[in-house]
PDB file of C-alpha atoms in Angstrom:
ATOM      1  CA  MET S   1      -8.176  -6.746   6.322  1.00 72.00           C
ATOM      2  CA  THR S   2      -5.058  -5.462   7.223  1.00 86.00           C
ATOM      3  CA  LEU S   3      -4.555  -6.099   3.356  1.00 92.00           C
ATOM      4  CA  LEU S   4      -7.004  -2.802   3.248  1.00 93.00           C
ATOM      5  CA  ALA S   5      -7.281  -1.051   5.670  1.00 92.00           C
ATOM      6  CA  GLY S   6      -3.393  -0.818   6.034  1.00 95.00           C
ATOM      7  CA  THR S   7      -2.361  -0.217   2.498  1.00 96.00           C
ATOM      8  CA  GLY S   8      -5.245   2.344   2.489  1.00 95.00           C
ATOM      9  CA  ALA S   9      -3.573   4.287   5.907  1.00 95.00           C
ATOM     10  CA  LEU S  10      -0.403   4.369   3.802  1.00 96.00           C
ATOM     11  CA  THR S  11      -1.403   5.657   1.140  1.00 96.00           C
ATOM     12  CA  VAL S  12      -3.525   8.272   2.966  1.00 95.00           C
ATOM     13  CA  ALA S  13       0.309   8.706   4.388  1.00 96.00           C
ATOM     14  CA  VAL S  14       2.052   8.778   0.832  1.00 96.00           C
ATOM     15  CA  LEU S  15      -0.737  10.836  -0.576  1.00 95.00           C
ATOM     16  CA  ARG S  16      -1.658  13.849   1.732  1.00 93.00           C
ATOM     17  CA  SER S  17      -0.165  17.082  -0.469  1.00 92.00           C
ATOM     18  CA  ARG S  18      -1.990  16.333  -3.288  1.00 92.00           C
ATOM     19  CA  SER S  19      -4.858  18.059  -4.323  1.00 90.00           C
ATOM     20  CA  ALA S  20      -7.960  16.804  -3.923  1.00 88.00           C
ATOM     21  CA  SER S  21      -9.731  17.052  -7.132  1.00 84.00           C
ATOM     22  CA  SER S  22      -6.468  15.499  -8.875  1.00 88.00           C
ATOM     23  CA  LEU S  23      -6.766  12.185  -6.652  1.00 90.00           C
ATOM     24  CA  LEU S  24     -10.823  11.424  -6.636  1.00 84.00           C
ATOM     25  CA  ALA S  25     -11.190   9.313 -10.087  1.00 85.00           C
ATOM     26  CA  PRO S  26      -7.326   8.213 -10.418  1.00 90.00           C
ATOM     27  CA  THR S  27      -8.041   6.645  -6.708  1.00 91.00           C
ATOM     28  CA  SER S  28     -11.742   5.760  -7.556  1.00 87.00           C
ATOM     29  CA  ALA S  29     -10.655   4.038 -10.388  1.00 89.00           C
ATOM     30  CA  LEU S  30      -7.994   2.184  -7.877  1.00 93.00           C
ATOM     31  CA  LEU S  31     -10.741   1.014  -6.146  1.00 91.00           C
ATOM     32  CA  GLY S  32     -13.169  -0.270  -8.809  1.00 90.00           C
ATOM     33  CA  LEU S  33     -10.308  -2.564 -10.302  1.00 94.00           C
ATOM     34  CA  GLY S  34      -8.587  -3.939  -7.218  1.00 95.00           C
ATOM     35  CA  VAL S  35     -12.434  -5.322  -6.023  1.00 92.00           C
ATOM     36  CA  LEU S  36     -12.869  -7.163  -9.686  1.00 92.00           C
ATOM     37  CA  THR S  37      -9.417  -8.227  -9.184  1.00 96.00           C
ATOM     38  CA  ALA S  38      -9.797  -9.571  -5.693  1.00 94.00           C
ATOM     39  CA  LEU S  39     -13.275 -11.140  -6.499  1.00 92.00           C
ATOM     40  CA  ALA S  40     -11.163 -12.638  -9.537  1.00 95.00           C
ATOM     41  CA  GLY S  41      -8.875 -13.966  -7.427  1.00 95.00           C
ATOM     42  CA  ILE S  42     -12.031 -15.497  -5.233  1.00 92.00           C
ATOM     43  CA  MET S  43     -13.031 -16.712  -7.950  1.00 92.00           C
ATOM     44  CA  ALA S  44     -10.033 -18.816  -9.337  1.00 95.00           C
ATOM     45  CA  ASP S  45      -9.672 -19.602  -5.840  1.00 94.00           C
ATOM     46  CA  LEU S  46      -5.631 -17.863  -6.748  1.00 96.00           C
ATOM     47  CA  VAL S  47      -4.869 -15.760  -3.078  1.00 96.00           C
ATOM     48  CA  TRP S  48      -1.932 -13.893  -4.735  1.00 97.00           C
ATOM     49  CA  LEU S  49      -4.290 -12.524  -7.155  1.00 97.00           C
ATOM     50  CA  ALA S  50      -7.087 -11.871  -4.542  1.00 95.00           C
ATOM     51  CA  ALA S  51      -4.068  -9.824  -2.435  1.00 97.00           C
ATOM     52  CA  VAL S  52      -2.789  -8.235  -4.695  1.00 97.00           C
ATOM     53  CA  GLY S  53      -6.754  -7.093  -6.034  1.00 97.00           C
ATOM     54  CA  THR S  54      -6.717  -6.173  -1.977  1.00 96.00           C
ATOM     55  CA  VAL S  55      -4.114  -4.074  -2.207  1.00 97.00           C
ATOM     56  CA  VAL S  56      -5.145  -2.362  -4.670  1.00 97.00           C
ATOM     57  CA  ALA S  57      -8.494  -1.434  -3.708  1.00 95.00           C
ATOM     58  CA  GLY S  58      -6.517  -0.445  -0.948  1.00 96.00           C
ATOM     59  CA  VAL S  59      -4.508   2.335  -2.938  1.00 97.00           C
ATOM     60  CA  GLY S  60      -8.061   3.215  -4.041  1.00 94.00           C
ATOM     61  CA  PHE S  61      -9.687   3.485  -0.750  1.00 92.00           C
ATOM     62  CA  GLY S  62      -7.540   4.961   1.394  1.00 95.00           C
ATOM     63  CA  GLY S  63      -6.857   7.680  -1.838  1.00 95.00           C
ATOM     64  CA  SER S  64     -10.660   7.921  -2.635  1.00 90.00           C
ATOM     65  CA  ALA S  65     -11.698   8.897   1.303  1.00 91.00           C
ATOM     66  CA  LEU S  66      -8.243  11.218   1.774  1.00 93.00           C
ATOM     67  CA  ALA S  67     -10.312  12.931  -1.695  1.00 92.00           C
ATOM     68  CA  THR S  68     -13.461  12.902   0.312  1.00 88.00           C
ATOM     69  CA  PHE S  69     -12.299  14.737   3.844  1.00 90.00           C
ATOM     70  CA  GLY S  70     -10.119  16.825   1.530  1.00 91.00           C
ATOM     71  CA  THR S  71     -13.130  17.913  -0.674  1.00 89.00           C
ATOM     72  CA  PHE S  72     -14.994  18.774   2.140  1.00 90.00           C
ATOM     73  CA  ALA S  73     -12.480  20.096   4.018  1.00 89.00           C
ATOM     74  CA  ARG S  74     -11.843  23.029   1.125  1.00 89.00           C
ATOM     75  CA  ILE S  75     -15.759  23.843   0.731  1.00 90.00           C
ATOM     76  CA  ALA S  76     -16.933  23.808   3.707  1.00 92.00           C
ATOM     77  CA  ARG S  77     -16.604  27.152   5.778  1.00 93.00           C
ATOM     78  CA  PRO S  78     -14.926  26.599   9.307  1.00 91.00           C
ATOM     79  CA  HIS S  79     -18.140  27.325  11.401  1.00 93.00           C
ATOM     80  CA  GLU S  80     -19.641  24.011   9.210  1.00 93.00           C
ATOM     81  CA  ARG S  81     -16.239  21.515   9.237  1.00 91.00           C
ATOM     82  CA  SER S  82     -17.687  20.076  12.683  1.00 92.00           C
ATOM     83  CA  ALA S  83     -20.875  19.200  11.313  1.00 94.00           C
ATOM     84  CA  VAL S  84     -20.165  17.967   7.739  1.00 93.00           C
ATOM     85  CA  PHE S  85     -16.759  15.940   9.562  1.00 91.00           C
ATOM     86  CA  ALA S  86     -19.497  14.761  11.783  1.00 94.00           C
ATOM     87  CA  SER S  87     -22.266  13.642   8.672  1.00 93.00           C
ATOM     88  CA  ALA S  88     -19.686  12.432   7.039  1.00 90.00           C
ATOM     89  CA  ASN S  89     -18.153  10.180   9.438  1.00 89.00           C
ATOM     90  CA  ILE S  90     -22.443   8.889   9.769  1.00 93.00           C
ATOM     91  CA  ILE S  91     -22.297   8.217   6.240  1.00 89.00           C
ATOM     92  CA  ASN S  92     -19.110   6.250   6.394  1.00 84.00           C
ATOM     93  CA  TYR S  93     -19.981   3.514   9.605  1.00 87.00           C
ATOM     94  CA  LEU S  94     -23.154   3.196   8.206  1.00 90.00           C
ATOM     95  CA  GLY S  95     -21.798   2.964   4.635  1.00 83.00           C
ATOM     96  CA  ASN S  96     -19.034   0.429   6.374  1.00 81.00           C
ATOM     97  CA  SER S  97     -21.402  -1.172   8.976  1.00 90.00           C
ATOM     98  CA  VAL S  98     -25.476  -1.918   7.657  1.00 90.00           C
ATOM     99  CA  PRO S  99     -23.551  -3.760   4.517  1.00 85.00           C
ATOM    100  CA  ALA S 100     -21.404  -6.365   6.654  1.00 86.00           C
ATOM    101  CA  VAL S 101     -24.605  -7.411   8.250  1.00 92.00           C
ATOM    102  CA  LEU S 102     -26.545  -7.726   5.011  1.00 91.00           C
ATOM    103  CA  GLY S 103     -23.318 -10.365   4.124  1.00 89.00           C
ATOM    104  CA  GLY S 104     -23.605 -11.912   7.090  1.00 91.00           C
ATOM    105  CA  ILE S 105     -27.911 -12.455   6.288  1.00 94.00           C
ATOM    106  CA  ALA S 106     -26.707 -13.217   2.581  1.00 93.00           C
ATOM    107  CA  VAL S 107     -23.695 -15.314   4.097  1.00 94.00           C
ATOM    108  CA  THR S 108     -26.162 -17.380   5.868  1.00 95.00           C
ATOM    109  CA  THR S 109     -28.770 -17.651   3.166  1.00 95.00           C
ATOM    110  CA  MET S 110     -26.590 -17.902   0.404  1.00 95.00           C
ATOM    111  CA  GLY S 111     -23.002 -19.484   0.883  1.00 95.00           C
ATOM    112  CA  LEU S 112     -19.985 -17.363   1.044  1.00 92.00           C
ATOM    113  CA  ARG S 113     -19.089 -17.978  -2.671  1.00 91.00           C
ATOM    114  CA  THR S 114     -22.022 -16.183  -3.796  1.00 93.00           C
ATOM    115  CA  ALA S 115     -22.948 -13.357  -1.506  1.00 92.00           C
ATOM    116  CA  THR S 116     -18.931 -12.138  -1.697  1.00 90.00           C
ATOM    117  CA  GLU S 117     -19.960 -12.423  -5.927  1.00 91.00           C
ATOM    118  CA  ILE S 118     -22.839 -10.119  -5.154  1.00 91.00           C
ATOM    119  CA  TYR S 119     -20.941  -7.572  -2.782  1.00 88.00           C
ATOM    120  CA  ALA S 120     -17.590  -7.061  -5.220  1.00 89.00           C
ATOM    121  CA  LEU S 121     -19.823  -6.551  -8.003  1.00 90.00           C
ATOM    122  CA  THR S 122     -22.269  -3.914  -5.969  1.00 90.00           C
ATOM    123  CA  ILE S 123     -19.101  -2.055  -4.878  1.00 87.00           C
ATOM    124  CA  ALA S 124     -17.469  -2.130  -8.711  1.00 88.00           C
ATOM    125  CA  ALA S 125     -21.076  -1.132  -9.623  1.00 90.00           C
ATOM    126  CA  ILE S 126     -21.625   2.015  -6.966  1.00 87.00           C
ATOM    127  CA  VAL S 127     -17.142   3.386  -8.090  1.00 86.00           C
ATOM    128  CA  ALA S 128     -17.866   2.761 -11.673  1.00 87.00           C
ATOM    129  CA  ALA S 129     -21.415   5.434 -11.179  1.00 89.00           C
ATOM    130  CA  ALA S 130     -19.403   7.800  -8.663  1.00 83.00           C
ATOM    131  CA  LEU S 131     -16.540   7.729 -10.895  1.00 83.00           C
ATOM    132  CA  LEU S 132     -18.649   8.324 -14.037  1.00 86.00           C
ATOM    133  CA  LEU S 133     -20.207  11.197 -12.438  1.00 86.00           C
ATOM    134  CA  ARG S 134     -16.895  12.640 -11.312  1.00 79.00           C
ATOM    135  CA  LEU S 135     -15.357  12.676 -15.135  1.00 80.00           C
ATOM    136  CA  ASN S 136     -18.799  13.767 -16.673  1.00 82.00           C
ATOM    137  CA  GLN S 137     -19.196  16.798 -13.606  1.00 76.00           C
ATOM    138  CA  PRO S 138     -16.204  19.402 -16.241  1.00 68.00           C
ATOM    139  CA  ARG S 139     -18.491  18.962 -18.978  1.00 64.00           C
ATOM    140  CA  ALA S 140     -22.126  19.688 -17.318  1.00 59.00           C
ATOM    141  CA  SER S 141     -19.735  23.035 -15.546  1.00 61.00           C
ATOM    142  CA  ARG S 142     -18.571  23.784 -19.127  1.00 61.00           C
ATOM    143  CA  ARG S 143     -22.452  23.471 -20.312  1.00 63.00           C
ATOM    144  CA  ARG S 144     -24.428  25.326 -17.826  1.00 59.00           C
ATOM    145  CA  GLY S 145     -21.463  27.751 -18.376  1.00 59.00           C
ATOM    146  CA  SER S 146     -22.040  28.915 -21.816  1.00 55.00           C
ATOM    147  CA  GLU S 147     -26.241  28.691 -20.854  1.00 52.00           C
TER     148      GLU S 147
END
């Protein structure tokens, strides 16, 4: 957990002056790549590869969180920010706690390795979908502007 969260916190400190829009796509890609690398390390029983993947995922996690909250701060009006950030934090906590509880249940029924593989592949799929949507966003905006 320290490799992921610690790296994420350090990433936020290092990238805090960058614009949210410049961070979202590359850090999302790093999150997905890191999760898949960590999964490859787990499947190959290579602790060092799992650790490297976790660090890469931490950079992606921290940068993506920074970009997300930076976007919220930019688009919310000053009088809306407290509600927007409160809602984002509730979603964030649910997004972390519900999968952790489901993961615990999955471990007891499927075993640690299978549950870990499913969990990591699900995260990678969600990240890939979000990244594709983000990369498609400028094209969709251009199409709407030309209509």
